[in-house]
PDB file of C-alpha atoms and ligand atoms in Angstrom:
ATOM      1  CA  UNK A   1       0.000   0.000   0.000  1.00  0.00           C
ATOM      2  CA  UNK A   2       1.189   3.279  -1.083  1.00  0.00           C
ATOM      3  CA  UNK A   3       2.918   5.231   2.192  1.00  0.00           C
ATOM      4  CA  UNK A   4       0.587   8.134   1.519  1.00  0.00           C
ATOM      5  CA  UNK A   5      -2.115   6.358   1.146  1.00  0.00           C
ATOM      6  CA  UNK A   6      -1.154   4.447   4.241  1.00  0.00           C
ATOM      7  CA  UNK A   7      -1.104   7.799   5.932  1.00  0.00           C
ATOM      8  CA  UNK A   8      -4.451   8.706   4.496  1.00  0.00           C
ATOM      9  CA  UNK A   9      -6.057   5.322   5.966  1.00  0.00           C
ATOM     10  CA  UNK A  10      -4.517   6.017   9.156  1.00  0.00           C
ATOM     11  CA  UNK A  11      -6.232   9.480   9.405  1.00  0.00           C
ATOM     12  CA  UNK A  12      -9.751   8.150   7.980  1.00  0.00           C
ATOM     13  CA  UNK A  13      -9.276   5.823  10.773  1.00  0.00           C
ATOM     14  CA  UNK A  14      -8.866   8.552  13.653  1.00  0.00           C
ATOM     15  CA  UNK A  15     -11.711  10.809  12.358  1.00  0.00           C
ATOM     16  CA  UNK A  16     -13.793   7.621  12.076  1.00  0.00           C
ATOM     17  CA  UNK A  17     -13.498   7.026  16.013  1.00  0.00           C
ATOM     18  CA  UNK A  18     -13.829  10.515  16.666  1.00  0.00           C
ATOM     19  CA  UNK A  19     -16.506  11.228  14.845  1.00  0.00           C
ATOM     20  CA  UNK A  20     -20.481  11.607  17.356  1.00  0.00           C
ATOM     21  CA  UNK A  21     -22.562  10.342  14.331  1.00  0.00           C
ATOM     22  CA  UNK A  22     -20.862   8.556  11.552  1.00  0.00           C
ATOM     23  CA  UNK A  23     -23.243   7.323   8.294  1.00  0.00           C
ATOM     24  CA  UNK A  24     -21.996   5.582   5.183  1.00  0.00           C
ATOM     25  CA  UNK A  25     -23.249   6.658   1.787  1.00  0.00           C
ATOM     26  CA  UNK A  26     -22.620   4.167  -1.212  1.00  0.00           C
ATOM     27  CA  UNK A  27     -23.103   3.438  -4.542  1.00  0.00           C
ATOM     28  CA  UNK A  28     -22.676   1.078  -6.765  1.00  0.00           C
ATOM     29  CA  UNK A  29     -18.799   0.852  -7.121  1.00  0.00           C
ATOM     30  CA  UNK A  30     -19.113  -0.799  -3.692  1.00  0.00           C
ATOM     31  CA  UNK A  31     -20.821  -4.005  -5.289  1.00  0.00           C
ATOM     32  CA  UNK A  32     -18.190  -3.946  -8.674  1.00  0.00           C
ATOM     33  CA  UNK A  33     -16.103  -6.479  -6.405  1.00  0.00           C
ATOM     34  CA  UNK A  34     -19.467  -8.615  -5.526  1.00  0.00           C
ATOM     35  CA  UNK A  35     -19.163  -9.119  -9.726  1.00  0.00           C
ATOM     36  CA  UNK A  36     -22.028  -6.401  -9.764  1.00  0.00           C
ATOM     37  CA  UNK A  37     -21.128  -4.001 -13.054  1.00  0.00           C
ATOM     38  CA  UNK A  38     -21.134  -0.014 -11.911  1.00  0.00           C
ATOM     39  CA  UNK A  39     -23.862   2.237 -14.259  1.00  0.00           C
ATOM     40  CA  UNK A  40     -21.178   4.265 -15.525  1.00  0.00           C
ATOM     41  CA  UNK A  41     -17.687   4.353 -16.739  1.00  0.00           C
ATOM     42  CA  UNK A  42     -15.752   1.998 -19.368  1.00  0.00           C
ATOM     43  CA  UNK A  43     -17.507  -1.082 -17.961  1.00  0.00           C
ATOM     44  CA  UNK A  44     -20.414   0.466 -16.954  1.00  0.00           C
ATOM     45  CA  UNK A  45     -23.894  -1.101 -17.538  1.00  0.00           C
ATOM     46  CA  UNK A  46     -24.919   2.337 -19.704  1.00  0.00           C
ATOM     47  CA  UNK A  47     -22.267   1.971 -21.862  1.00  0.00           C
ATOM     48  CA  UNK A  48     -24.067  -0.746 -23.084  1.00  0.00           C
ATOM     49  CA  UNK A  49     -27.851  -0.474 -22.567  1.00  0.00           C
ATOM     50  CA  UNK A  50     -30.029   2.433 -22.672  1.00  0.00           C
ATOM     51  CA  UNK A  51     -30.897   3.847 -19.615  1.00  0.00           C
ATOM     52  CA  UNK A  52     -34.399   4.535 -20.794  1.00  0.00           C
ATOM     53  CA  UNK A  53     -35.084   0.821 -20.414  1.00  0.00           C
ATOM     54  CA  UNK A  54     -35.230   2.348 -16.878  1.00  0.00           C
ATOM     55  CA  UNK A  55     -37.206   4.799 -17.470  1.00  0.00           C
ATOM     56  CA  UNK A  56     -40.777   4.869 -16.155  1.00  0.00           C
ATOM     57  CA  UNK A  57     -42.836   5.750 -18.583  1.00  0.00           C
ATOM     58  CA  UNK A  58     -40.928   3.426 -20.947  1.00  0.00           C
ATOM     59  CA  UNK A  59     -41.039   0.586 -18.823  1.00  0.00           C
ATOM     60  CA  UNK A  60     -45.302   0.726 -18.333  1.00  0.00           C
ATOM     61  CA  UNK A  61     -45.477   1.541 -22.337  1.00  0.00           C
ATOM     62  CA  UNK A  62     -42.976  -1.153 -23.798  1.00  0.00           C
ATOM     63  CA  UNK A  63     -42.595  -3.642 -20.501  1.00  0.00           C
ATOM     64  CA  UNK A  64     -41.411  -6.303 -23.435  1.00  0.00           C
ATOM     65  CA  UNK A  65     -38.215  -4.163 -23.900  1.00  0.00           C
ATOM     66  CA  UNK A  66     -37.702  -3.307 -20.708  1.00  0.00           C
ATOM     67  CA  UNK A  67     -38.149  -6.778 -18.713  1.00  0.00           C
ATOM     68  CA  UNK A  68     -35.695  -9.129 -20.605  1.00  0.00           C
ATOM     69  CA  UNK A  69     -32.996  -6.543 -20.000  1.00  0.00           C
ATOM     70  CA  UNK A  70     -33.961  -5.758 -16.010  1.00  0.00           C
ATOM     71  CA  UNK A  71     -34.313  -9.526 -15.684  1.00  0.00           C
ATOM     72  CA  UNK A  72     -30.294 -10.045 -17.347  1.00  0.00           C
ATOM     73  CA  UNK A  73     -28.532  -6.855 -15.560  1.00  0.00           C
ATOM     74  CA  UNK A  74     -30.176  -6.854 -12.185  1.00  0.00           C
ATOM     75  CA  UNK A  75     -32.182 -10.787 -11.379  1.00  0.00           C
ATOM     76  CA  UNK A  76     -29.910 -12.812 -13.172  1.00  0.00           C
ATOM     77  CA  UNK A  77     -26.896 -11.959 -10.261  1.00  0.00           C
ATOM     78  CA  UNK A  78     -29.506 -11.784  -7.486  1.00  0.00           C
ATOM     79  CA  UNK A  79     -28.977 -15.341  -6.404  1.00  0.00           C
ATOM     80  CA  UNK A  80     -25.226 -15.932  -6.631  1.00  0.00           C
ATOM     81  CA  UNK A  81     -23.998 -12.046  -5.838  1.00  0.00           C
ATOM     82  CA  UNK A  82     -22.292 -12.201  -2.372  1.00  0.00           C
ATOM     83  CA  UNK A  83     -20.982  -9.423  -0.363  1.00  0.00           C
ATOM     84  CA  UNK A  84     -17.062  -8.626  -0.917  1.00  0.00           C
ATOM     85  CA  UNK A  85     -15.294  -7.171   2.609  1.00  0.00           C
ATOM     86  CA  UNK A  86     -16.032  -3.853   1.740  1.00  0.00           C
ATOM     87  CA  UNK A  87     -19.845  -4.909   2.976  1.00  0.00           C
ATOM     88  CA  UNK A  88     -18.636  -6.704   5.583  1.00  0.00           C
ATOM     89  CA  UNK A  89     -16.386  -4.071   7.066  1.00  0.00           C
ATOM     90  CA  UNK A  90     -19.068  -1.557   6.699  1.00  0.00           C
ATOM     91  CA  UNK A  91     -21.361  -3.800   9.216  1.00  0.00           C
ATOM     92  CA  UNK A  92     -17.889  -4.819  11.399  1.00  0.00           C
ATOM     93  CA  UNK A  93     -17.825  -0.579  11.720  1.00  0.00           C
ATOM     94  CA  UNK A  94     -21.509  -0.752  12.616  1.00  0.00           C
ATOM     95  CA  UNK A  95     -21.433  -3.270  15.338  1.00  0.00           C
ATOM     96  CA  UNK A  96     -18.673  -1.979  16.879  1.00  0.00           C
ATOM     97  CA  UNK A  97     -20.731   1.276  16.507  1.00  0.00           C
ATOM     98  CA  UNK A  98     -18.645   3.534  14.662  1.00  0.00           C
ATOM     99  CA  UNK A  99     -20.508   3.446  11.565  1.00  0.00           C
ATOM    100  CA  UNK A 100     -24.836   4.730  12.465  1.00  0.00           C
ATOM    101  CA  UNK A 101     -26.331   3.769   9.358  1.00  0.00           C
ATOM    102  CA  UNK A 102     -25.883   3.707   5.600  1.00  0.00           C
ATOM    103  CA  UNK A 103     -27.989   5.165   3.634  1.00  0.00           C
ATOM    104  CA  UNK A 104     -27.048   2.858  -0.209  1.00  0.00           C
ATOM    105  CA  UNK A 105     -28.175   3.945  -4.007  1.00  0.00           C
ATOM    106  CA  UNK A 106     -27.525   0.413  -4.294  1.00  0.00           C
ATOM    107  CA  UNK A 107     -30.751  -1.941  -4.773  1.00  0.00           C
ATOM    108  CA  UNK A 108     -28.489  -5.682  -4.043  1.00  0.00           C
ATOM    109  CA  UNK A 109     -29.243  -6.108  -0.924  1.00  0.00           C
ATOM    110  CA  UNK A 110     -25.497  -6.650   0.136  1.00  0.00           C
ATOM    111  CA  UNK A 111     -25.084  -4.384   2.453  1.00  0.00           C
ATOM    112  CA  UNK A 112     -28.226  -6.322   4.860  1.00  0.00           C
ATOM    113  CA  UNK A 113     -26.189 -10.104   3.408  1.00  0.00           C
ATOM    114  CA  UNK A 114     -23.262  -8.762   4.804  1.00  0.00           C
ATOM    115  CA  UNK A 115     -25.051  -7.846   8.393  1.00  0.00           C
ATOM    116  CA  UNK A 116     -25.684  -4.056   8.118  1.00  0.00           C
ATOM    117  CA  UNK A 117     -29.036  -3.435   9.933  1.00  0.00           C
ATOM    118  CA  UNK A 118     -29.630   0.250   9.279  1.00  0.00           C
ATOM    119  CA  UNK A 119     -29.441   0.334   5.881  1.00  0.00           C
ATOM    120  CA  UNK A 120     -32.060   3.047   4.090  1.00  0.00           C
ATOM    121  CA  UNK A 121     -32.565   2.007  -0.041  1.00  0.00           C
ATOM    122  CA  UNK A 122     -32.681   5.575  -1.213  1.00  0.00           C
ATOM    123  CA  UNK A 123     -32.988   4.274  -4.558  1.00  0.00           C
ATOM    124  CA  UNK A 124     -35.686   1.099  -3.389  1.00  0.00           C
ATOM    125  CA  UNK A 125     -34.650  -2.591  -3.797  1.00  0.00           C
ATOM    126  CA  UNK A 126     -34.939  -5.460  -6.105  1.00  0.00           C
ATOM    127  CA  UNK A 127     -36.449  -7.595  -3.038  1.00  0.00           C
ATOM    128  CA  UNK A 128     -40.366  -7.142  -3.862  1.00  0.00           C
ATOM    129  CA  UNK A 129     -42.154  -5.858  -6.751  1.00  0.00           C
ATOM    130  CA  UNK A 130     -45.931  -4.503  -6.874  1.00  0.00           C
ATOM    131  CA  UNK A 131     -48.905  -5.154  -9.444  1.00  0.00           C
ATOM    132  CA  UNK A 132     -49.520  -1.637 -11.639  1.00  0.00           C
ATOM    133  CA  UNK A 133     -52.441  -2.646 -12.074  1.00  0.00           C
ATOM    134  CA  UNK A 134     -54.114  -4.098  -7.778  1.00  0.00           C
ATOM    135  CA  UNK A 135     -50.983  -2.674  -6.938  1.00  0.00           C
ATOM    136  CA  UNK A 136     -50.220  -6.541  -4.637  1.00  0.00           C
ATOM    137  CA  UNK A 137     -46.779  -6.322  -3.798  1.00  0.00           C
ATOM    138  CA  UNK A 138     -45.113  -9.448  -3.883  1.00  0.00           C
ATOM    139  CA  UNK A 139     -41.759 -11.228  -2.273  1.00  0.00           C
ATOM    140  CA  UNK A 140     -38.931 -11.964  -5.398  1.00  0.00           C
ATOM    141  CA  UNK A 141     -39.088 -15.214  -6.752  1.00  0.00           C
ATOM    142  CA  UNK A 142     -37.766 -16.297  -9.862  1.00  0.00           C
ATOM    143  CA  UNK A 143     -41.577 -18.020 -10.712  1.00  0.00           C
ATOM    144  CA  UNK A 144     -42.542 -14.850 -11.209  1.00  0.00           C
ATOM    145  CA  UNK A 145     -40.139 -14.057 -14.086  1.00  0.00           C
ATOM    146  CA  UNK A 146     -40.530 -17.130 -15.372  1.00  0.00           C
ATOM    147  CA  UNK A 147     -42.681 -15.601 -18.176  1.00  0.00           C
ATOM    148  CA  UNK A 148     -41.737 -11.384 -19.373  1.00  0.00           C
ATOM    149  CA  UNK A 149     -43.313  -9.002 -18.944  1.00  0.00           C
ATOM    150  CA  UNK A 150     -43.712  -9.867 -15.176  1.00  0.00           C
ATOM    151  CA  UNK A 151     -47.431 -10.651 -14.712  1.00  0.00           C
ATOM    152  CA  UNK A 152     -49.116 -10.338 -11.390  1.00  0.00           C
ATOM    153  CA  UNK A 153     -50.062 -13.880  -9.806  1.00  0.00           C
ATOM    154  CA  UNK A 154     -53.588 -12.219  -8.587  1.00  0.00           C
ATOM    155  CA  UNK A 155     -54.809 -10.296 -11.669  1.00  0.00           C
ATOM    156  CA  UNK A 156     -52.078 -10.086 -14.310  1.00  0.00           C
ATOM    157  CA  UNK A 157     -50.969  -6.956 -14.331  1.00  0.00           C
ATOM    158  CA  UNK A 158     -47.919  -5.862 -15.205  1.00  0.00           C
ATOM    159  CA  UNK A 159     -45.632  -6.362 -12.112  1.00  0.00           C
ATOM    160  CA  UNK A 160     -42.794  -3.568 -11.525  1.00  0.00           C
ATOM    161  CA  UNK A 161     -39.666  -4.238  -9.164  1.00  0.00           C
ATOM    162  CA  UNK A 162     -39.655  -1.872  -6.226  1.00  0.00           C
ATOM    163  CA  UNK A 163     -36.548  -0.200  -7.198  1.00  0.00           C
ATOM    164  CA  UNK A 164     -36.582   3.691  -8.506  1.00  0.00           C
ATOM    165  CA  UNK A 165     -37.203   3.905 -12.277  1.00  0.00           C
ATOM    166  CA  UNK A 166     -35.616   7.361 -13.947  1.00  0.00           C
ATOM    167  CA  UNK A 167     -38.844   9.794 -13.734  1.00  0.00           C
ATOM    168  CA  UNK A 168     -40.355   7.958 -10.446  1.00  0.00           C
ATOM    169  CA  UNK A 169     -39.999   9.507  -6.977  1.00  0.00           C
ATOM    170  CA  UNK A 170     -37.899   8.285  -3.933  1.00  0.00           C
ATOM    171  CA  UNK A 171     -39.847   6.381  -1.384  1.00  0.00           C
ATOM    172  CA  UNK A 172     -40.715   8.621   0.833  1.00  0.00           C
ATOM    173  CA  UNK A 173     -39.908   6.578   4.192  1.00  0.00           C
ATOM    174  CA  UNK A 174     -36.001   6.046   2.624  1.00  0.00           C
ATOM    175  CA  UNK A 175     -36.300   9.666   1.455  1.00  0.00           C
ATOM    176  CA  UNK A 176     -37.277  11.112   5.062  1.00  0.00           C
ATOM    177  CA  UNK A 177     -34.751   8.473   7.419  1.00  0.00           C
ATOM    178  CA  UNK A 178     -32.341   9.595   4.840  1.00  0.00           C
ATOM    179  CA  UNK A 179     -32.116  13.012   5.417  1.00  0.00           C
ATOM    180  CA  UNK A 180     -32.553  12.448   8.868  1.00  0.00           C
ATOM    181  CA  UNK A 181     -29.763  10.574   8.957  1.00  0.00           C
ATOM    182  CA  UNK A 182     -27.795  13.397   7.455  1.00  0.00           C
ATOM    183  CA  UNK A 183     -28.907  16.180   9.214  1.00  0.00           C
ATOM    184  CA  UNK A 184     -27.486  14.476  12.753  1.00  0.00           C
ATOM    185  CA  UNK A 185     -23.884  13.081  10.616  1.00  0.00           C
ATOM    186  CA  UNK A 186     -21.224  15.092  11.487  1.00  0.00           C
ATOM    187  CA  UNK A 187     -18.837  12.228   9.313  1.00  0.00           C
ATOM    188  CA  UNK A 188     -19.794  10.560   5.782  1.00  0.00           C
ATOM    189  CA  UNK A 189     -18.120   7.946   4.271  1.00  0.00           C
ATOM    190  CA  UNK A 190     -19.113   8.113   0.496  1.00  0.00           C
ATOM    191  CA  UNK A 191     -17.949   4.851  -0.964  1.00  0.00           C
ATOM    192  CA  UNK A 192     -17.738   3.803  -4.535  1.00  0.00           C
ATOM    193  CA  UNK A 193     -20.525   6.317  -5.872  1.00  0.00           C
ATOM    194  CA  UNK A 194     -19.300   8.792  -9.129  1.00  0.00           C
ATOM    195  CA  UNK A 195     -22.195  11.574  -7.600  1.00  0.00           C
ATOM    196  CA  UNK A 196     -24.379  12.066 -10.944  1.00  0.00           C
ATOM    197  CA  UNK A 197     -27.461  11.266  -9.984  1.00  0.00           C
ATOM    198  CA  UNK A 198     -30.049  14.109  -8.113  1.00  0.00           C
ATOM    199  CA  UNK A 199     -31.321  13.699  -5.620  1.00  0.00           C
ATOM    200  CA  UNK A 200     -29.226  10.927  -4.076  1.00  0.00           C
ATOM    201  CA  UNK A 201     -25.823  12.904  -5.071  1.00  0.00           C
ATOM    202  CA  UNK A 202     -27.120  15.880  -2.684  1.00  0.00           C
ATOM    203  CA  UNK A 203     -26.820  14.196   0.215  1.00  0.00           C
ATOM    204  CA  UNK A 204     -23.279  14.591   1.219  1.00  0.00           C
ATOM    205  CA  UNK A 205     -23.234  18.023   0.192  1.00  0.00           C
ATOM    206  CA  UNK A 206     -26.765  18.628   2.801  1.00  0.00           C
ATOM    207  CA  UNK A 207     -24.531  17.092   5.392  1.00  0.00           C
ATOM    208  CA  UNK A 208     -21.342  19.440   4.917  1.00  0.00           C
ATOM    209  CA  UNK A 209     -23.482  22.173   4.378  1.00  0.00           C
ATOM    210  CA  UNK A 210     -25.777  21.327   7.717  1.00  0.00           C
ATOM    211  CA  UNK A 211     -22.972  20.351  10.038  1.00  0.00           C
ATOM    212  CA  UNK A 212     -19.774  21.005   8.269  1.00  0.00           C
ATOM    213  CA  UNK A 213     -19.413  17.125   8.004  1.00  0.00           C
ATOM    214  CA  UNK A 214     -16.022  15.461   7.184  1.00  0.00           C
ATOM    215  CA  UNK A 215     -16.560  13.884   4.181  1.00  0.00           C
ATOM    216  CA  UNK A 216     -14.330  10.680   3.565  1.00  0.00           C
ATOM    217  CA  UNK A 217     -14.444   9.112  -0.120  1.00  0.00           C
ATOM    218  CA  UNK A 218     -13.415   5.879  -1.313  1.00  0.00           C
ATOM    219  CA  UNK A 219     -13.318   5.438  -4.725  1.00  0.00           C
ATOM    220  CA  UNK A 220     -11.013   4.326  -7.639  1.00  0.00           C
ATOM    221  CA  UNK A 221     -10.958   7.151  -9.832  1.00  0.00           C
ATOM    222  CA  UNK A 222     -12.136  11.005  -8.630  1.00  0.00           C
ATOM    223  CA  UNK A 223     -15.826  11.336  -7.881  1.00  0.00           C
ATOM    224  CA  UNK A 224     -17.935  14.704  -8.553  1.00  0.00           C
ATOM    225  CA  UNK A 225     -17.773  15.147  -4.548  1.00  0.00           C
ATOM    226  CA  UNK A 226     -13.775  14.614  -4.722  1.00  0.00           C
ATOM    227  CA  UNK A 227     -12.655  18.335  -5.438  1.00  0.00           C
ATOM    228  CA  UNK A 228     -15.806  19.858  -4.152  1.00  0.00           C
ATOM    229  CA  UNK A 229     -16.763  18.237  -0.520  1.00  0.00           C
ATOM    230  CA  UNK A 230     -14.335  15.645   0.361  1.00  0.00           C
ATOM    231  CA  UNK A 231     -12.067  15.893   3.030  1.00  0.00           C
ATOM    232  CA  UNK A 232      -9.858  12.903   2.708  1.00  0.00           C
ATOM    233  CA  UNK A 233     -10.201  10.863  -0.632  1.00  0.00           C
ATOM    234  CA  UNK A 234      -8.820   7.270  -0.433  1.00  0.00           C
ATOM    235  CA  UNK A 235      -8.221   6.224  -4.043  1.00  0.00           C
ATOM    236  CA  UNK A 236      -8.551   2.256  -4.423  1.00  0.00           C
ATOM    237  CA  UNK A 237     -10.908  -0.612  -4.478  1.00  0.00           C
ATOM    238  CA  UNK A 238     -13.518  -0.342  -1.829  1.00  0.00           C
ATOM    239  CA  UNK A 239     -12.831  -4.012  -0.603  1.00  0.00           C
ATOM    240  CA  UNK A 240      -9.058  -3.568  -0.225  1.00  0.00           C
ATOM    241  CA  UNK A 241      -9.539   0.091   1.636  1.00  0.00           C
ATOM    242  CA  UNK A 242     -12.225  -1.104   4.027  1.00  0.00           C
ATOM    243  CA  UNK A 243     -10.504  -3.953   5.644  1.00  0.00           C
ATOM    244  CA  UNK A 244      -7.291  -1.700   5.658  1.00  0.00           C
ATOM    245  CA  UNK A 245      -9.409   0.919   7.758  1.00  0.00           C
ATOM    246  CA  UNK A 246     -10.575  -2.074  10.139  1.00  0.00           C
ATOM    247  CA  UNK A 247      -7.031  -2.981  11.130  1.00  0.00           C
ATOM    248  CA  UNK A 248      -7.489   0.637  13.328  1.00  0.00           C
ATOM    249  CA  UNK A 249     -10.528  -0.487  15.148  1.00  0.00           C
TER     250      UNK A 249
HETATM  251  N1  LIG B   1     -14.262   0.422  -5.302  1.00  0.00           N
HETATM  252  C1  LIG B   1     -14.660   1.722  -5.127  1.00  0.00           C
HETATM  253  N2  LIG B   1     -15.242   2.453  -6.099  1.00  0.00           N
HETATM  254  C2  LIG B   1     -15.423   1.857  -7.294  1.00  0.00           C
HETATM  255  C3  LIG B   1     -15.028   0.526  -7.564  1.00  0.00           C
HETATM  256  C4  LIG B   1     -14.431  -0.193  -6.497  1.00  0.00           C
HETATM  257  N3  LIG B   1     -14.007  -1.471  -6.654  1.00  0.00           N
HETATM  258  N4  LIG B   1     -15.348   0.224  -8.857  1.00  0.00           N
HETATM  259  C5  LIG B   1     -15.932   1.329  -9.370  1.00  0.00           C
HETATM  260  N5  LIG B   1     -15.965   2.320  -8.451  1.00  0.00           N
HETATM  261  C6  LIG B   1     -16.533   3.662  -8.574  1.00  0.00           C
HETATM  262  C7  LIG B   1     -16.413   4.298  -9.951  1.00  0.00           C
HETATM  263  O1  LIG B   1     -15.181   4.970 -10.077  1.00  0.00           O
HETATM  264  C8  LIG B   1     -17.605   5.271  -9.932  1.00  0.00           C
HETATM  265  O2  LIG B   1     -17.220   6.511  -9.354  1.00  0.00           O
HETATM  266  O3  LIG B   1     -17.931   3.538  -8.331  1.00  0.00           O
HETATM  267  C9  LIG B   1     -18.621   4.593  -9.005  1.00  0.00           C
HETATM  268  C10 LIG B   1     -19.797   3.998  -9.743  1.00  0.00           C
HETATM  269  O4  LIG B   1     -20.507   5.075 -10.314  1.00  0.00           O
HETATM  270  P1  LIG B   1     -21.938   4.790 -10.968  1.00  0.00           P
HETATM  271  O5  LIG B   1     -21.848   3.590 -11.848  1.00  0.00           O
HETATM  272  O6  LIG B   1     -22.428   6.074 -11.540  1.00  0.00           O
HETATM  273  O7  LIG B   1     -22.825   4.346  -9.736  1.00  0.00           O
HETATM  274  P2  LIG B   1     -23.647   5.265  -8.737  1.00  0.00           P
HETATM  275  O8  LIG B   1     -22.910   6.513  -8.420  1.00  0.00           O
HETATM  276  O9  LIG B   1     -24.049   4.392  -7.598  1.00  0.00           O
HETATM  277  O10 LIG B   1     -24.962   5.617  -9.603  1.00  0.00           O
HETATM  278  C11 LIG B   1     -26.024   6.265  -8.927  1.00  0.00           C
HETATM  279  O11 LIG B   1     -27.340   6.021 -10.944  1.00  0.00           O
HETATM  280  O12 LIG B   1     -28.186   4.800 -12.738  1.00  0.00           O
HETATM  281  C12 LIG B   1     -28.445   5.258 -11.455  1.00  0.00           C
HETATM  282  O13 LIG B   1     -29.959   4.275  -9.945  1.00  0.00           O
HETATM  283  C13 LIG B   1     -28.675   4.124 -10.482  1.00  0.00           C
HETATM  284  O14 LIG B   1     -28.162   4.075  -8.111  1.00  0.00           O
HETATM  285  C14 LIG B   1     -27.625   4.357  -9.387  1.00  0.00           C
HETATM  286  C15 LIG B   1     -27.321   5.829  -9.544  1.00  0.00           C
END
C-alpha cells in the first residue's frame, strides 16, 4: 500500500473514532467487487444499454423491452452475488458502533447479506415488486419471471420491481430516514458512488453544508464530490480500503 495512502487510511481511521454520528453513503462501485457491473464508466452497464429501459414511462409503455434486460442486468446476479469485505467491514464498523447507518443507491441487498441493519434504499430494492395494475406487492421469486413481462399472480398486471425507475420519486420513508440521517452526521463515508445522480448525489453536500461534516471518499478514480466536498479521498478498491481501515478499530 502506497505510504501516503497508508497515511491517508490512518487518518480516515482517527476521524472515524472521533466522529459523534458517523453514516456511510454508497453506490454502486461498492458491489463492482461482488461481480455487480457499476452504471457508468468503461464497464459500466450504460455503456451498453439504454438507460431509458429504466425509465418509467418506458417501462409501463414497452414492458417487453424493458423486462428481458432488467431480468439479465439486475435478477440474473440476485442469487449468486455475495458481499465482498467492503460490505462486511461496513457492518464490522456498525457493530462496533462507529458506523450509524448507511444510507445505499444500491438496490443488491449486500449491504443487509453482509449484516448491516440500518441500511435506508434511497434508490428502493430489487427484493419485492408490486402489481400496476391491484398494486399486490409481492416477495422476489424467480416463478414470477418465469414468463416477461412480469405478470401479477392475482390479476395479471404488469408487475414492476420496487426499485426507482428514472422519472419515479424516492420512497418517501427512505427519502425522510435519509435526510434524517444526514442532518445528525457530522462524518460521511461516500464509498464507490461517481455523484451524478439528483437527488441521491445531494446528500453529502446537505450534510457538509448542515454540520460542516467530514466527508471521507473511497473510490477508484475522482468522484464529482472529490474536489468539491471531500475531506480525505482514499483512491482504491472499496474491498481492499475497508478492511485496511478495520485494522485501526
Ligand atoms: N471500489 C470503489 N469504487 C469503485 C469501484 C471499487 N471497486 N469500482 C468502481 N468504483 C466507482 C467508480 O469509479 C464510480 O465513481 O464507483 C462509481 C460507480 O458510479 P456509478 O456507476 O455512476 O454508480 P452510482 O454513483 O451508484 O450511480 C447512482 O445512478 O443509474 C443510477 O440508480 C442508479 O443508483 C444508481 C445511480
Amino acid at each position: 500500500m502506497p505510504n501516503n495512502l497508508d497515511n491517508l487510511i490512518k487518518r480516515a481511521a482517527k476521524a472515524l473514532k472521533r466522529a459523534n454520528y458517523a453514516i456511510a453513503f454508497t453506490g454502486a462501485g461498492i458491489s463492482v467487487e461482488s461481480g455487480i457491473p457499476p452504471f457508468r464508466g468503461p464497464t459500466g452497464l450504460w455503456s451498453k444499454y439504454s438507460p431509458t429501459i429504466l425509465d418509467l414511462y418506458h417501462f409501463r409503455d414497452f414492458p417487453e423491452e424493458s423486462w428481458p434486460t432488467i431480468k439479465e442486468i439486475f435478477y440474473d446476479y440476485w442469487e449468486t452475488a455475495k458481499p465482498n469485505p467492503a460490505h462486511y467491514g461496513l457492518a464490522e464498523l456498525e457493530t462496533n458502533g462507529i458506523i450509524k447507518e448507511i444510507i445505499t443507491q444500491n438496490i443488491d441487498n449486500l449491504h443487509q447479506k453482509a449484516g448491516s441493519k440500518r441500511v435506508h434504499e434511497f434508490h428502493g430494492t430489487l427484493k419485492t415488486l408490486t402489481c400496476m395494475d391491484c398494486y399486490h406487492n409481492f416477495k422476489y421469486d424467480p416463478i414470477l419471471l418465469k414468463k416477461l413481462p412480469a405478470s401479477c399472480p392475482d390479476c395479471h398486471g404488469l408487475l414492476k420491481p420496487n426499485f426507482v425507475f428514472f422519472s419515479e420519486a424516492i420512497p418517501e420513508q427512505a427519502k425522510i430516514s435519509s435526510i434524517e440521517a444526514i442532518v445528525k452526521a457530522d462524518l460521511i463515508l461516500v464509498i464507490g458512488t461517481l455523484g451524478e445522480v439528483m437527488p441521491a448525489c445531494q446528500l453529502p453536500y446537505l450534510a457538509k453544508k448542515t454540520n460542516n461534516a467530514t466527508i471521507i471518499e473511497i473510490n477508484i478514480e475522482e468522484s464529482n464530490f472529490t474536489r468539491k466536498i471531500t475531506d480525505i479521498f482514499l483512491k482504491g478498491k472499496a474491498g481492499e480500503i475497508l478492511p485496511e481501515i478495520l485494522h485501526y478499530f
